[in-house]
Coordinates of C-alpha atoms in Angstrom, one line a residue:
Chain L
M33 CA -59.4 -3.4 -22.4
R34 CA -60.2 -5.1 -25.8
F35 CA -63.3 -5.6 -27.5
S36 CA -64.4 -8.4 -29.5
F37 CA -67.6 -8.2 -32.1
N38 CA -67.0 -12.0 -33.3
N39 CA -68.0 -13.3 -30.1
G40 CA -64.5 -13.8 -29.1
A41 CA -62.9 -15.1 -32.1
S42 CA -60.5 -12.1 -32.3
Y43 CA -60.3 -8.8 -30.5
A44 CA -60.2 -5.4 -32.2
A45 CA -56.3 -4.3 -31.8
G46 CA -56.1 -1.4 -34.2
A47 CA -53.9 1.3 -33.6
S48 CA -56.8 3.8 -33.9
D49 CA -59.6 1.7 -32.6
Y50 CA -60.0 3.1 -29.2
A51 CA -60.0 6.2 -27.5
W52 CA -59.6 6.7 -23.8
A53 CA -59.4 9.4 -21.0
L54 CA -58.0 8.5 -17.4
W55 CA -58.0 11.0 -14.6
G56 CA -56.4 9.8 -11.3
G57 CA -53.8 10.5 -8.7
N58 CA -51.6 9.0 -6.0
T59 CA -50.5 9.8 -2.7
T60 CA -46.8 10.5 -3.7
T61 CA -47.0 12.8 -7.1
G62 CA -50.6 13.9 -6.8
A63 CA -53.1 14.4 -9.9
I64 CA -52.6 12.3 -12.8
N65 CA -54.2 13.2 -16.4
Q66 CA -53.8 10.7 -19.1
I67 CA -55.5 10.9 -22.8
D68 CA -54.6 8.9 -26.0
A69 CA -57.0 9.4 -28.9
A70 CA -56.0 6.8 -31.0
D71 CA -54.7 3.3 -28.8
T72 CA -55.0 -0.3 -29.5
G73 CA -56.8 -0.6 -25.8
I74 CA -58.8 1.3 -23.2
L75 CA -56.3 2.2 -20.6
C76 CA -57.9 0.8 -16.9
S77 CA -55.1 2.2 -14.7
Q78 CA -52.8 4.9 -14.3
T79 CA -49.4 4.3 -15.8
T80 CA -47.3 6.9 -13.9
N81 CA -47.6 4.8 -11.1
G82 CA -48.3 1.0 -12.9
L83 CA -49.4 -1.8 -11.3
G84 CA -46.6 -3.8 -9.1
S85 CA -46.0 -7.6 -8.6
T86 CA -43.0 -7.2 -6.5
N87 CA -45.1 -6.7 -3.1
P88 CA -47.1 -9.9 -2.8
V89 CA -50.0 -7.6 -1.9
N90 CA -50.0 -5.5 -4.8
S91 CA -53.3 -5.4 -6.0
Y92 CA -56.0 -4.0 -8.3
A93 CA -59.5 -3.8 -7.9
A94 CA -62.0 -2.1 -10.3
R95 CA -65.9 -1.9 -10.9
I96 CA -66.2 -1.3 -15.1
L97 CA -69.4 -0.6 -16.9
L98 CA -70.0 -0.8 -20.4
M99 CA -72.3 1.4 -21.9
N100 CA -74.2 0.3 -25.0
P101 CA -72.8 -3.0 -25.6
F102 CA -75.5 -3.7 -28.5
G103 CA -74.3 -0.6 -30.5
G104 CA -76.5 0.2 -33.2
R105 CA -76.8 4.0 -33.3
M106 CA -74.0 4.8 -30.9
F107 CA -70.3 3.7 -30.6
P108 CA -69.5 1.2 -28.0
T109 CA -68.2 3.0 -24.6
L110 CA -66.9 2.2 -20.6
Q111 CA -66.5 4.0 -17.9
G112 CA -64.7 2.8 -14.5
E113 CA -62.6 3.7 -11.5
H114 CA -60.0 1.4 -10.2
V115 CA -58.1 1.5 -6.9
S116 CA -54.7 -0.4 -6.6
L117 CA -50.9 -0.4 -5.5
D118 CA -48.2 0.4 -7.4
G119 CA -44.9 -1.7 -7.0
G120 CA -43.4 0.5 -4.3
A121 CA -46.9 0.0 -2.8
V122 CA -48.1 3.8 -3.5
Q123 CA -51.9 4.0 -3.4
T124 CA -52.9 4.9 -6.5
W125 CA -56.8 5.5 -7.9
A126 CA -58.1 6.8 -11.3
Y127 CA -61.4 7.1 -12.9
F128 CA -61.6 6.5 -16.5
S129 CA -63.6 6.2 -19.9
G130 CA -63.0 5.0 -23.4
I131 CA -64.7 4.3 -26.1
Y132 CA -64.1 2.3 -29.9
R133 CA -64.2 4.6 -32.4
I134 CA -64.4 2.6 -35.3
A135 CA -68.2 2.1 -35.7
A136 CA -71.4 1.5 -33.6
S137 CA -70.6 -2.5 -33.4
G138 CA -72.4 -4.8 -30.9
V139 CA -69.9 -6.0 -28.4
N140 CA -70.2 -9.6 -27.4
G141 CA -66.6 -10.1 -25.8
I142 CA -64.1 -8.2 -23.7
R143 CA -60.2 -8.6 -23.0
I144 CA -58.7 -7.3 -19.8
M145 CA -54.9 -7.8 -19.8
A146 CA -51.6 -6.9 -18.5
S147 CA -49.4 -4.5 -20.2
T148 CA -46.8 -7.0 -19.7
G149 CA -46.8 -10.3 -18.3
N150 CA -49.8 -12.4 -16.9
L151 CA -52.6 -12.4 -14.2
T152 CA -51.5 -14.4 -11.6
Q153 CA -54.6 -14.5 -9.3
G154 CA -58.1 -12.7 -8.6
V155 CA -61.7 -12.7 -9.1
F156 CA -63.7 -11.1 -12.3
S157 CA -67.6 -11.2 -11.9
V158 CA -69.6 -10.0 -15.3
Y159 CA -73.0 -9.2 -14.6
G160 CA -75.5 -7.7 -17.3
I161 CA -78.2 -5.3 -16.2
N162 CA -81.6 -4.8 -17.3
Chain G
M31 CA -76.0 3.0 15.8
K32 CA -74.4 -0.3 14.9
I33 CA -76.5 -2.1 12.7
E34 CA -75.7 -6.0 12.6
N35 CA -77.1 -9.0 10.1
P36 CA -76.4 -12.2 12.4
D37 CA -79.0 -14.1 10.5
F38 CA -77.7 -12.9 7.0
R39 CA -77.6 -16.0 4.6
L40 CA -76.0 -15.8 0.9
P41 CA -78.4 -16.7 -1.8
E42 CA -78.3 -19.9 -3.1
G43 CA -77.7 -21.1 -6.7
G44 CA -75.0 -20.7 -8.9
T45 CA -75.5 -17.3 -10.4
G46 CA -74.5 -13.8 -9.4
K47 CA -76.9 -11.7 -7.6
R48 CA -77.0 -8.2 -6.1
V49 CA -78.2 -8.3 -2.9
L50 CA -80.0 -5.5 -0.2
I51 CA -78.3 -6.8 3.0
C52 CA -79.6 -3.7 4.9
E53 CA -81.4 -0.5 4.6
I54 CA -81.9 2.4 7.0
N55 CA -83.5 5.1 7.1
I56 CA -82.5 7.8 10.0
A57 CA -85.8 10.0 10.3
E58 CA -85.5 12.3 13.1
L59 CA -83.0 10.3 15.0
S60 CA -79.8 12.1 16.1
V61 CA -77.0 9.4 15.8
A62 CA -73.2 10.4 15.9
A63 CA -72.2 7.4 13.5
M64 CA -73.7 4.4 11.3
E65 CA -72.1 1.4 11.7
F66 CA -72.5 -1.7 9.2
N67 CA -71.5 -5.2 9.4
L68 CA -70.4 -6.7 6.2
P69 CA -71.2 -10.4 5.4
N70 CA -68.5 -12.9 4.0
G71 CA -68.7 -13.9 0.8
F72 CA -69.4 -11.6 -1.4
D73 CA -67.4 -9.9 -4.7
F74 CA -67.8 -6.2 -3.4
F75 CA -70.1 -3.9 -1.9
E76 CA -71.8 -0.8 -2.5
V77 CA -73.3 1.7 -0.3
L78 CA -75.3 4.1 -1.2
I79 CA -76.2 6.9 0.8
R80 CA -78.7 9.8 -0.1
D81 CA -80.3 12.8 1.7
I82 CA -78.2 12.7 4.3
R83 CA -79.1 15.9 6.7
L84 CA -76.3 16.7 9.5
T85 CA -77.0 18.6 13.0
D86 CA -73.7 20.4 11.9
D87 CA -72.9 23.3 9.7
D88 CA -69.5 22.9 7.5
V89 CA -68.1 19.4 8.1
T90 CA -66.7 16.2 6.2
M91 CA -68.0 13.0 6.2
N92 CA -65.4 10.0 7.4
M93 CA -65.0 6.5 6.7
Q94 CA -63.4 4.1 9.1
V95 CA -63.2 0.3 8.7
G96 CA -63.0 -2.6 11.4
D97 CA -62.1 -6.1 11.8
S98 CA -62.8 -8.9 14.2
T99 CA -59.7 -7.6 16.6
N100 CA -60.7 -3.9 16.1
E101 CA -64.0 -2.6 16.7
L102 CA -63.0 0.5 14.5
I103 CA -59.6 0.9 13.5
S104 CA -58.0 4.3 14.2
D105 CA -54.4 3.8 13.6
N106 CA -52.5 6.1 10.8
I107 CA -53.0 3.2 8.3
Y108 CA -55.7 4.9 5.9
N109 CA -54.6 6.4 2.3
W110 CA -56.7 8.1 0.0
M111 CA -56.9 10.6 -2.6
M112 CA -59.7 13.0 -3.7
Y113 CA -60.6 15.3 -6.8
R114 CA -63.3 17.6 -6.0
S115 CA -64.9 19.8 -8.9
S116 CA -66.8 22.7 -8.0
L117 CA -67.7 26.4 -9.3
A118 CA -64.5 27.7 -7.8
G119 CA -62.8 24.8 -9.6
G120 CA -60.8 21.5 -9.0
E121 CA -59.2 20.4 -6.5
F122 CA -56.9 17.6 -5.8
T123 CA -56.3 16.5 -1.8
S124 CA -54.9 13.7 -0.6
A125 CA -53.6 11.6 3.2
V126 CA -51.3 9.1 3.9
D127 CA -51.1 7.4 7.2
D128 CA -54.3 8.7 8.1
N129 CA -57.1 7.8 10.6
R130 CA -59.9 7.9 8.3
F131 CA -61.0 8.1 4.4
A132 CA -62.6 11.1 3.8
L133 CA -65.3 11.2 1.8
A134 CA -65.8 14.8 1.3
P135 CA -63.9 18.2 1.2
T136 CA -61.8 18.2 4.8
G137 CA -61.7 22.3 4.1
L138 CA -64.0 23.3 6.5
A139 CA -65.5 26.1 4.3
L140 CA -65.9 23.5 1.7
G141 CA -67.9 21.4 4.0
I142 CA -70.9 19.4 4.1
G143 CA -74.0 21.9 5.4
N144 CA -76.8 21.6 7.5
D145 CA -79.7 22.9 5.6
L146 CA -82.5 21.4 3.8
N147 CA -80.9 21.8 0.4
E148 CA -77.3 20.6 1.5
G149 CA -78.2 17.1 1.7
F150 CA -74.9 15.0 1.2
N151 CA -74.9 11.7 -1.0
S152 CA -72.7 9.5 -2.0
E153 CA -72.0 5.9 -3.6
V154 CA -69.0 4.1 -1.9
I155 CA -67.6 0.9 -3.4
I156 CA -65.9 -1.4 -1.3
H157 CA -63.3 -4.1 -2.6
N158 CA -61.4 -7.1 -1.0
A159 CA -63.6 -6.8 2.2
W160 CA -62.7 -10.3 4.1
N161 CA -59.5 -10.7 2.1
D162 CA -56.2 -12.1 3.7
R163 CA -54.5 -11.9 0.8
V164 CA -54.6 -7.7 -0.4
F165 CA -55.3 -4.8 0.7
F166 CA -58.6 -3.1 1.4
H167 CA -59.7 -0.7 -1.1
M168 CA -62.5 1.6 -1.7
S169 CA -63.7 4.0 -4.1
A170 CA -66.5 6.5 -3.9
K171 CA -68.0 9.7 -5.7
S172 CA -69.8 12.3 -3.2
V173 CA -72.5 15.1 -4.0
F174 CA -73.6 17.6 -2.0
M175 CA -74.4 21.4 -2.5
D176 CA -72.9 24.2 -0.1
A177 CA -75.4 27.0 0.5
S178 CA -73.2 28.9 3.0
V179 CA -70.6 29.6 0.6
S180 CA -72.9 30.1 -2.5
T181 CA -75.1 27.9 -4.1
D182 CA -72.1 25.9 -5.1
I183 CA -72.3 22.0 -6.2
S184 CA -69.6 19.9 -4.5
H185 CA -69.1 16.4 -6.5
S186 CA -65.9 14.6 -5.2
L187 CA -64.2 11.3 -6.5
I188 CA -62.5 9.6 -3.9
G189 CA -60.1 6.5 -3.9
G190 CA -58.3 4.7 -0.9
G191 CA -57.0 1.8 0.6
L192 CA -55.5 0.3 3.5
S193 CA -51.2 0.0 4.3
V194 CA -51.9 -3.2 5.9
V195 CA -53.7 -6.5 5.0
R196 CA -56.7 -6.4 7.3
Q197 CA -59.6 -8.9 7.1
I198 CA -62.5 -5.9 7.1
D199 CA -65.9 -6.8 8.1
R200 CA -67.3 -3.7 8.9
I201 CA -67.5 -0.2 7.8
S202 CA -68.5 3.1 9.8
F203 CA -69.8 6.9 8.6
I204 CA -68.9 9.4 10.8
P205 CA -69.5 13.4 10.4
S206 CA -66.1 15.1 11.8
S207 CA -68.6 16.8 14.4
G208 CA -72.4 16.3 15.2
N209 CA -74.6 13.7 14.5
F210 CA -76.8 12.3 11.5
L211 CA -80.0 13.5 11.7
S212 CA -81.7 12.0 8.8
G213 CA -81.2 10.1 5.4
I214 CA -80.9 6.9 4.1
F215 CA -78.0 4.2 3.9
K216 CA -78.6 1.0 1.8
V217 CA -75.8 -1.7 1.9
Y218 CA -75.6 -4.3 -1.2
G219 CA -73.4 -7.4 -1.3
I220 CA -72.4 -8.2 -4.9
T221 CA -71.6 -12.0 -5.4
G222 CA -70.9 -14.5 -8.1
A223 CA -71.4 -17.5 -9.1
T224 CA -68.1 -18.5 -7.4
G225 CA -69.9 -17.1 -3.9
G226 CA -67.5 -14.4 -3.9
A227 CA -63.5 -13.6 -2.7

């Protein structure tokens, strides 16, 4: 995931724009811990068992909370959890968090994208909580 | 105890809503399981479980799901993982081809107690209910205190899914032994502008 601070005109993608941590596992190899202190985006699924496309029922489901989206005093941060199947239909799952580490800027757009290829189906719902 | 929602209707309008589908306060009842129907048309569901007191000591909390052809599915199609943190440290457990999801540690010595200070609390997220295209998924966070071993807080993160596609329309929470004595269940449906999956 990447953040926009100009209503979607562009998305921050600098090499050190984000930091993230992820903890999860899968039913084959066990626990997985991943972390990156300087990345171009926030990882929202484990890469040890990447999301698959070969199995027609490979799927990704997640809930992500964006905290402090309007910035000002604290840097924008998110936390989330995902459950999914990898290309070999292995059950995977992870909890993750990330931060935009450059400035306390107000987020007014998010981009969710696959590391390669495209999203071919699914439902996204974005809610505001006040 | 089975909770039906036959007259429930989705809210009208084009904006997303978080709807309280059902709230059950178990007060001095003794029931072996709590089962909830999931109305069609929601993006996902949240189940908040709090202050659960059980009749038995050192048990785990199981969740099973069902569809129109299976009241509850007890086949070995459940896969799940759990990370538990406590004073004793962290522990990862998982199961493949199980007959239920576990919402609390399965080691009995680490299980949920039945004293007043051992209440079980959990938030369960249900993905892909009523979906005949992709696998059902769930995730959960559970917390309770195990006072029988020590005054040990137990926090568990859980994720899981079914290994076959099923159109899930009900869920059930079942202690591994004994009954529910008290506690509160709240089931919320989350729907978006499109009216769900």
